[in-house]
XYZ file of C-alpha atoms in Angstrom:
561
model
C 130.391 76.414 73.846
C 126.910 77.957 73.437
C 124.803 79.337 76.267
C 122.546 76.284 75.880
C 125.556 73.978 76.196
C 126.741 75.889 79.284
C 123.357 75.354 80.903
C 123.296 71.653 80.043
C 126.785 71.172 81.422
C 125.849 72.987 84.622
C 122.761 70.796 85.059
C 124.890 67.629 84.746
C 127.422 68.784 87.346
C 127.517 68.096 91.063
C 127.130 65.153 93.396
C 124.707 62.407 92.326
C 123.196 62.338 95.831
C 121.109 64.896 97.656
C 119.007 67.827 96.415
C 120.037 70.556 94.017
C 120.447 74.045 95.424
C 117.618 75.241 93.164
C 115.186 72.700 94.552
C 116.345 73.422 98.084
C 115.628 77.117 97.548
C 112.069 76.357 96.437
C 111.562 73.995 99.382
C 112.728 76.821 101.651
C 110.147 79.142 100.106
C 107.419 76.643 100.959
C 108.759 76.348 104.509
C 108.202 80.088 104.816
C 104.640 79.995 103.527
C 105.272 81.401 100.056
C 102.417 80.785 97.612
C 103.360 83.150 94.759
C 106.594 84.017 92.977
C 106.839 86.765 90.364
C 109.627 86.637 87.846
C 111.312 85.978 84.539
C 113.613 82.949 84.071
C 116.973 83.112 82.383
C 119.808 80.734 81.722
C 121.324 81.353 85.156
C 118.054 80.442 86.937
C 116.781 77.491 84.886
C 117.156 75.054 87.781
C 115.239 77.364 90.107
C 112.297 77.734 87.710
C 112.276 74.005 86.968
C 111.895 73.421 90.702
C 109.116 76.011 90.847
C 107.335 74.264 87.975
C 107.300 71.041 89.989
C 106.045 72.747 93.170
C 102.220 72.649 93.106
C 101.857 74.929 96.095
C 103.515 77.948 94.458
C 102.014 79.956 91.604
C 104.572 81.486 89.255
C 103.436 84.722 87.622
C 105.640 85.426 84.628
C 106.069 89.158 84.080
C 107.186 90.948 80.917
C 109.891 93.056 82.562
C 112.057 92.541 85.629
C 110.948 95.824 87.174
C 107.387 94.487 87.213
C 108.532 91.379 89.085
C 109.834 93.500 91.956
C 106.889 95.897 91.869
C 104.355 93.056 91.936
C 106.149 91.516 94.914
C 105.946 94.944 96.544
C 102.178 95.128 95.981
C 101.677 91.577 97.218
C 103.583 92.324 100.420
C 102.246 95.802 101.120
C 98.627 94.622 100.861
C 99.080 91.444 102.951
C 101.978 92.070 105.320
C 103.549 88.818 104.100
C 106.856 88.835 102.199
C 106.555 89.218 98.447
C 108.966 86.991 96.500
C 110.395 87.459 93.020
C 113.158 86.016 90.891
C 115.199 87.665 88.140
C 118.485 86.985 86.407
C 121.667 88.560 87.758
C 123.291 91.716 86.462
C 120.864 93.674 84.279
C 117.896 91.721 85.648
C 118.722 92.711 89.208
C 119.301 96.315 88.157
C 115.973 96.413 86.332
C 114.326 95.232 89.558
C 116.257 97.755 91.614
C 113.526 100.419 91.638
C 111.112 97.939 93.202
C 113.619 96.943 95.868
C 114.388 100.578 96.627
C 110.667 101.234 97.018
C 110.387 98.214 99.297
C 113.055 99.799 101.478
C 111.308 103.185 101.407
C 107.918 101.779 102.374
C 109.233 99.272 104.946
C 107.773 96.409 102.924
C 109.204 92.873 103.199
C 110.344 91.412 99.869
C 112.774 88.618 98.992
C 114.628 88.405 95.701
C 116.078 85.077 94.530
C 118.628 85.665 91.831
C 121.803 84.083 90.516
C 125.371 85.041 89.714
C 127.910 84.242 87.045
C 129.732 80.907 87.614
C 131.814 80.977 90.769
C 135.107 80.553 88.976
C 134.504 83.867 87.147
C 133.199 86.015 90.007
C 135.454 89.019 90.552
C 137.689 88.344 87.557
C 136.189 90.900 85.173
C 136.270 88.504 82.215
C 132.973 89.734 80.794
C 130.880 86.638 81.515
C 127.197 86.775 80.609
C 125.343 89.249 82.912
C 128.473 89.981 84.931
C 128.384 92.954 87.297
C 131.637 94.114 88.895
C 130.271 93.536 92.419
C 126.620 92.564 92.389
C 126.413 91.860 96.112
C 127.880 95.234 97.082
C 125.597 97.014 94.632
C 122.349 95.526 95.904
C 123.503 95.720 99.524
C 123.431 99.514 99.188
C 119.622 99.543 98.871
C 118.516 96.360 100.662
C 118.498 95.139 104.249
C 120.662 92.141 103.375
C 122.364 90.584 100.376
C 124.298 87.327 100.232
C 125.874 85.057 97.631
C 125.668 81.323 98.395
C 128.546 79.256 97.078
C 127.895 76.052 99.055
C 124.617 74.349 98.070
C 124.203 72.952 101.587
C 123.893 76.525 102.888
C 120.894 77.429 100.734
C 118.151 76.642 103.303
C 119.881 78.736 105.957
C 120.530 81.595 103.522
C 116.885 81.734 102.444
C 115.728 81.562 106.071
C 118.045 84.435 106.960
C 116.685 86.474 104.038
C 113.134 86.094 105.363
C 114.263 86.942 108.887
C 115.973 90.114 107.716
C 113.103 91.090 105.407
C 110.488 90.812 108.154
C 112.442 91.598 111.324
C 112.670 95.073 112.806
C 111.860 97.652 110.139
C 110.812 95.416 107.198
C 112.479 95.723 103.808
C 114.073 93.870 100.886
C 116.545 90.990 101.052
C 118.461 89.306 98.217
C 119.843 85.784 97.907
C 122.088 85.071 94.924
C 122.915 81.464 94.053
C 125.510 81.301 91.246
C 124.688 79.559 87.977
C 126.861 76.514 88.682
C 125.866 76.230 92.343
C 122.127 76.084 91.570
C 122.523 72.654 89.995
C 124.937 71.218 92.565
C 123.533 68.685 94.992
C 123.958 68.332 98.711
C 122.217 66.794 101.686
C 119.875 69.511 102.899
C 118.319 70.229 106.261
C 115.196 72.354 106.577
C 115.799 75.698 108.294
C 113.164 78.187 109.393
C 114.771 81.037 111.246
C 112.883 82.265 114.320
C 111.372 85.758 114.161
C 113.504 88.580 115.473
C 112.354 89.759 118.882
C 111.418 93.436 118.901
C 113.247 95.681 121.347
C 111.277 96.607 124.456
C 110.684 100.246 125.283
C 112.287 101.436 128.504
C 109.710 101.553 131.308
C 111.041 104.865 132.593
C 110.716 106.455 129.169
C 107.185 105.091 128.853
C 106.325 106.784 132.144
C 107.818 110.076 130.916
C 105.833 109.840 127.694
C 102.647 109.088 129.587
C 103.091 112.183 131.735
C 103.554 114.366 128.649
C 100.396 112.934 127.108
C 98.461 113.220 130.365
C 99.240 116.933 130.624
C 98.740 117.759 126.941
C 95.892 120.094 126.054
C 96.001 119.393 122.314
C 97.883 116.147 121.649
C 98.219 114.720 118.160
C 99.016 111.163 117.086
C 100.835 110.713 113.790
C 100.999 107.204 112.321
C 102.814 105.526 109.451
C 103.246 102.105 107.883
C 105.049 100.795 110.952
C 101.775 101.014 112.887
C 99.476 99.186 110.470
C 99.097 96.222 112.816
C 98.299 98.385 115.849
C 95.072 100.061 114.765
C 92.900 98.819 117.626
C 95.362 99.931 120.283
C 96.057 103.274 118.596
C 92.355 104.074 118.386
C 91.928 103.212 122.069
C 94.783 105.577 122.964
C 93.420 108.317 120.717
C 89.992 108.026 122.304
C 91.493 108.227 125.794
C 93.440 111.349 124.828
C 90.755 112.739 122.493
C 93.532 113.279 119.961
C 93.358 113.266 116.155
C 95.227 110.436 114.407
C 96.955 111.855 111.331
C 98.464 109.894 108.440
C 100.135 110.903 105.195
C 100.369 107.743 103.040
C 101.441 104.457 104.633
C 99.310 105.001 107.713
C 96.077 105.617 105.847
C 93.214 103.547 107.269
C 94.879 102.684 110.586
C 92.058 104.763 112.004
C 89.223 104.933 109.493
C 88.526 108.275 107.853
C 84.920 107.742 108.908
C 85.893 107.983 112.589
C 85.932 111.490 114.080
C 89.559 110.938 115.136
C 90.758 109.694 111.727
C 92.478 112.626 109.969
C 94.136 112.921 106.573
C 97.286 115.022 106.356
C 95.286 117.968 104.987
C 92.879 117.796 107.911
C 95.685 117.280 110.401
C 97.422 120.483 109.324
C 94.441 122.447 110.543
C 95.219 121.203 114.084
C 99.002 121.601 113.831
C 99.359 125.141 115.159
C 97.548 124.221 118.404
C 99.393 120.939 118.993
C 101.440 120.846 122.193
C 102.452 117.149 122.277
C 103.083 115.039 119.181
C 103.152 111.245 119.473
C 104.591 109.608 116.359
C 104.034 105.865 115.931
C 105.791 103.969 113.149
C 106.313 107.027 110.970
C 109.239 109.031 109.591
C 107.193 112.168 110.380
C 107.730 113.565 106.908
C 104.846 115.947 107.542
C 106.722 117.583 110.410
C 110.228 118.023 109.050
C 109.375 118.555 105.386
C 105.788 119.454 104.617
C 104.336 121.454 107.500
C 105.826 124.895 108.230
C 106.180 126.629 111.582
C 106.580 124.017 114.299
C 104.337 125.042 117.203
C 106.214 126.895 119.937
C 106.960 124.650 122.897
C 106.015 121.445 121.073
C 107.073 118.279 122.940
C 107.551 115.078 120.977
C 107.362 111.355 121.695
C 108.422 108.893 119.032
C 107.632 105.167 118.853
C 109.701 103.234 116.327
C 111.129 99.738 116.113
C 114.285 101.142 114.512
C 116.583 102.799 117.044
C 118.285 104.751 114.241
C 115.053 106.639 113.692
C 115.320 108.126 117.170
C 118.683 109.626 116.257
C 117.221 111.113 113.078
C 114.187 112.714 114.727
C 115.649 113.477 118.204
C 112.315 113.354 120.090
C 111.971 114.504 123.683
C 111.035 110.943 124.609
C 112.242 108.072 122.383
C 110.360 104.781 122.711
C 112.086 102.050 120.736
C 109.911 98.999 120.233
C 107.020 97.452 118.366
C 104.168 99.888 117.676
C 101.463 97.698 119.161
C 103.454 96.672 122.243
C 104.507 100.232 123.074
C 100.999 101.581 122.533
C 99.731 98.972 124.994
C 102.376 100.117 127.482
C 101.194 103.717 127.103
C 97.586 102.667 127.594
C 98.514 100.844 130.780
C 100.486 103.837 132.049
C 97.446 106.060 131.427
C 94.939 103.596 132.842
C 94.070 105.835 135.807
C 93.691 108.954 133.673
C 90.197 110.491 133.988
C 88.052 110.319 130.869
C 88.265 113.433 128.717
C 85.230 115.130 127.253
C 84.554 114.075 123.694
C 85.908 116.381 121.007
C 84.193 114.506 118.180
C 81.924 117.395 117.229
C 84.852 119.834 117.205
C 86.984 117.523 115.101
C 84.178 116.693 112.672
C 83.745 120.403 112.060
C 87.456 120.716 111.239
C 87.330 117.718 108.930
C 84.203 118.922 107.170
C 85.751 122.331 106.575
C 88.726 120.726 104.850
C 86.434 118.458 102.820
C 84.595 121.522 101.571
C 87.877 123.117 100.529
C 89.043 119.931 98.806
C 85.732 119.739 96.929
C 86.846 122.883 95.086
C 89.769 120.944 93.589
C 88.177 119.986 90.296
C 87.847 117.645 88.572
C 90.181 115.637 90.837
C 87.796 115.571 93.775
C 84.751 114.445 91.796
C 86.667 111.727 89.943
C 88.014 110.338 93.222
C 84.511 110.456 94.698
C 83.264 108.412 91.750
C 85.935 105.783 92.412
C 85.264 105.710 96.163
C 81.509 105.328 95.627
C 81.941 102.314 93.348
C 84.968 100.690 94.994
C 83.797 98.214 97.663
C 84.680 99.160 101.227
C 87.260 96.375 101.351
C 88.657 97.201 97.910
C 92.275 98.242 97.372
C 93.441 101.545 95.905
C 96.924 102.058 94.444
C 98.108 105.631 94.000
C 100.663 106.825 91.454
C 102.927 109.789 90.801
C 100.308 111.857 88.999
C 97.970 114.734 89.698
C 95.125 112.354 90.560
C 97.443 110.168 92.652
C 98.665 113.130 94.674
C 95.086 114.273 95.252
C 94.115 110.794 96.463
C 96.515 111.104 99.395
C 94.133 113.541 101.084
C 90.905 113.407 99.033
C 90.111 109.673 99.023
C 88.556 108.135 102.120
C 90.311 104.998 103.409
C 88.718 102.683 105.949
C 91.297 99.964 106.664
C 95.096 99.732 106.825
C 96.939 98.183 103.863
C 94.172 99.232 101.460
C 95.925 102.398 100.281
C 99.077 101.260 98.482
C 101.889 103.761 98.069
C 105.469 104.218 96.901
C 106.198 106.330 99.971
C 108.901 108.921 99.748
C 110.437 107.378 96.611
C 107.607 108.816 94.506
C 108.764 106.726 91.560
C 106.876 107.385 88.358
C 105.388 104.280 86.760
C 105.286 102.007 89.786
C 101.522 102.088 90.340
C 100.001 99.887 87.630
C 102.669 97.231 88.024
C 102.446 97.226 91.820
C 98.646 97.003 91.642
C 98.936 93.737 89.703
C 100.760 92.272 92.701
C 98.001 93.531 94.992
C 95.458 91.784 92.766
C 97.489 88.565 92.700
C 97.476 88.515 96.503
C 93.771 89.390 96.766
C 92.093 87.542 93.915
C 88.540 87.995 95.193
C 88.892 91.707 95.949
C 88.435 94.721 93.705
C 91.707 96.544 93.101
C 91.898 99.881 91.316
C 95.033 101.609 90.077
C 94.962 105.300 89.197
C 97.740 106.545 86.980
C 98.698 109.242 84.569
C 99.361 108.516 80.925
C 103.121 108.901 81.366
C 103.366 106.558 84.330
C 101.105 103.914 82.791
C 103.347 103.605 79.754
C 106.296 102.695 81.972
C 104.794 99.229 82.367
C 101.972 98.928 79.840
C 103.384 95.602 78.612
C 102.174 94.051 81.867
C 98.641 94.127 80.471
C 99.755 90.889 78.832
C 100.647 89.525 82.279
C 97.261 90.577 83.639
C 95.365 88.836 80.845
C 97.501 85.695 80.908
C 97.226 85.217 84.674
C 93.685 86.477 85.184
C 94.633 89.516 87.259
C 91.404 91.471 87.006
C 92.827 94.834 87.928
C 90.930 98.027 87.054
C 93.351 100.700 85.825
C 92.076 104.246 85.430
C 94.413 106.227 83.154
C 94.038 109.994 83.487
C 95.370 111.286 80.183
C 96.673 114.851 79.954
C 99.118 114.147 77.114
C 102.050 115.078 79.353
C 104.174 114.359 82.347
C 101.677 116.665 83.951
C 103.149 117.448 87.353
C 106.563 118.229 85.884
C 105.048 120.328 83.141
C 102.991 122.309 85.672
C 106.145 123.034 87.669
C 108.075 124.093 84.576
C 105.342 126.394 83.309
C 104.979 128.015 86.716
C 108.731 128.502 87.162
C 109.956 129.099 83.608
C 106.814 129.946 81.664
C 106.984 126.862 79.435
C 107.436 123.099 79.483
C 110.470 121.101 78.424
C 110.497 117.411 77.359
C 107.114 116.837 78.991
C 104.594 116.679 76.134
C 103.570 113.131 75.165
C 102.149 111.533 72.032
C 99.896 108.776 73.366
C 98.083 105.791 71.879
C 94.353 105.242 72.032
C 94.329 103.586 75.455
C 90.973 101.873 74.894
C 92.154 100.281 71.648
C 95.489 99.445 73.260
C 93.778 97.591 76.118
C 91.613 95.651 73.704
C 94.648 94.660 71.637
C 95.997 92.883 74.744
C 92.673 91.126 75.333
C 91.658 93.406 78.194
C 88.467 95.426 78.481
C 88.863 99.005 77.281
C 86.488 101.764 78.379
C 86.439 105.557 78.211
C 84.919 108.061 80.639
C 84.759 111.793 80.055
C 83.041 112.828 83.299
C 82.742 111.621 86.906
C 79.295 110.177 86.161
C 80.682 108.245 83.214
C 83.527 107.010 85.424
C 80.980 105.661 87.927
C 79.304 103.782 85.098
C 82.615 102.475 83.743
C 83.785 101.380 87.195
C 80.524 99.516 87.760
C 80.888 97.772 84.398
C 84.516 96.867 85.087
C 83.730 95.425 88.520
C 80.963 93.291 87.048
C 83.097 92.140 84.103
C 85.854 90.632 86.297
C 88.410 91.154 83.562
C 91.588 93.205 83.381
C 90.236 96.630 82.482
C 91.652 99.974 81.385
C 89.453 103.059 81.711
C 90.781 106.084 79.846
C 89.804 109.468 81.303
C 90.843 112.536 79.286
C 91.873 115.153 81.841
C 93.541 118.295 80.485
C 96.189 119.783 82.764
C 95.111 122.850 84.744
C 97.654 125.123 86.389
C 94.915 126.649 88.530
C 93.774 123.327 89.976
C 96.711 121.795 91.856
C 96.739 119.316 94.761
C 99.990 120.705 96.103
C 98.592 123.322 98.457
C 97.099 120.446 100.467
C 100.299 118.384 100.476
C 102.791 121.208 100.991
C 101.078 123.947 102.997
C 104.438 125.725 103.092
C 103.952 126.443 99.392
C 101.150 128.829 100.288
C 103.752 131.118 101.799
C 106.524 130.240 99.331
C 104.694 130.342 96.025
C 107.881 131.171 94.157
C 109.566 127.895 95.067
C 109.165 124.694 92.954
C 106.429 122.377 94.108
C 107.957 118.998 94.823
C 106.471 115.696 96.015
């Protein structure tokens, strides 16, 4: 029997009454407010995509590779806070999407994958059925918050509801629901299920009091924030102002306190205050700066850590662990410090520190001037998506960010090639906003086929490709360590002509001023746009001294993200 015959037979199977599992899955998506699904259909998911076609409230964005489906869902979710949803075929499709799910886990971003499985009668038998994986559920469970395989069609609504609960509850992350090929077309009487949100743990009142006393007595406190605190910006700023403490972020926390505010510090600026810090309050962050990037922990440092995930307290072993929601715990701290006398403003002192770092960063050329050109033309509410590239690394500390969720990152995964594809998901979620993706030539070519997706679906993303004809960061490391590169030189296409061949707008800029002009033209054009910027690799001009200050004292060691 052919694959087409298998599909037809599966569609004809099942009870004549009720709703198919595929249609129930789509109805469950609507119950959970889903308006966009990214994906590629295959024979195992025909019924699911047929149900999506009939659902007017959900836009289906067909990608050209499964990895892009997961990355676009990641961008959708990271920029909105709402779960991003995608659908791919089982086996190789799920594996292709694996990098996106792993990045969702790394960045605490809620995503939901709807996939399928081989027919139930073949699962676990190793017969070599189409797209069979020895144990798909166990494989994806190793890098997701939850993974389930639904073999009873009546259980689909509850399974989808549980996936959303797990994706959004506690520390957010990816969830997977697999509905086998034959089950998708089976019918059953369905009942709508919307699982209630998971209640966040409440921080212990005694520990809150201990933390408040540490903060009250601190001479030079520092707040460090990550993606887990994006929803608590107002409260965090109020606490920072009470304490007159800088609020430092590396990637996911950018914009929680605007860089324009005297208390809003990038990681490079925050390092200048590190040696004097006596109490560190971490809120929704893995504190990568402390245990990995910043050398020489200040003597006598006391630490307080706020995190919704109790496991994080075991990893970081703070003096005072506060397990709970970032906003709720920050409010508790504010209440505990309500009677604290107002501290003298340190705004002038902090602005001087920040300005000194800005002046040093301005010497990083041409990175600094190119990022300034983008910031000057990107609207204040525009979105910026970094990438594993020299310009992407520099953006972490050299680009001003004014609001949370407007600096999109791959977090600690640092996965080359995610940026352009993820940015398309950001644009899909924010159709009326300007979204810019910066990428190197190597990373862009990981997903260049998605230019076709951008044109087809009207995703008017601006992609700035900095072309150094190499995997530049790796090559810089190799040359510094070994005196030469290895497998890093690239033969690239004409990126302007390539963009135009897809039906996108292609532009070229050879200086920061030309990039300003090209950005202005791209914003006005409201078309998918690629701007090529030739940028030869310089070993003298590296962003790493700002990201890894330890490298200043350990120049002989490899520079790693």
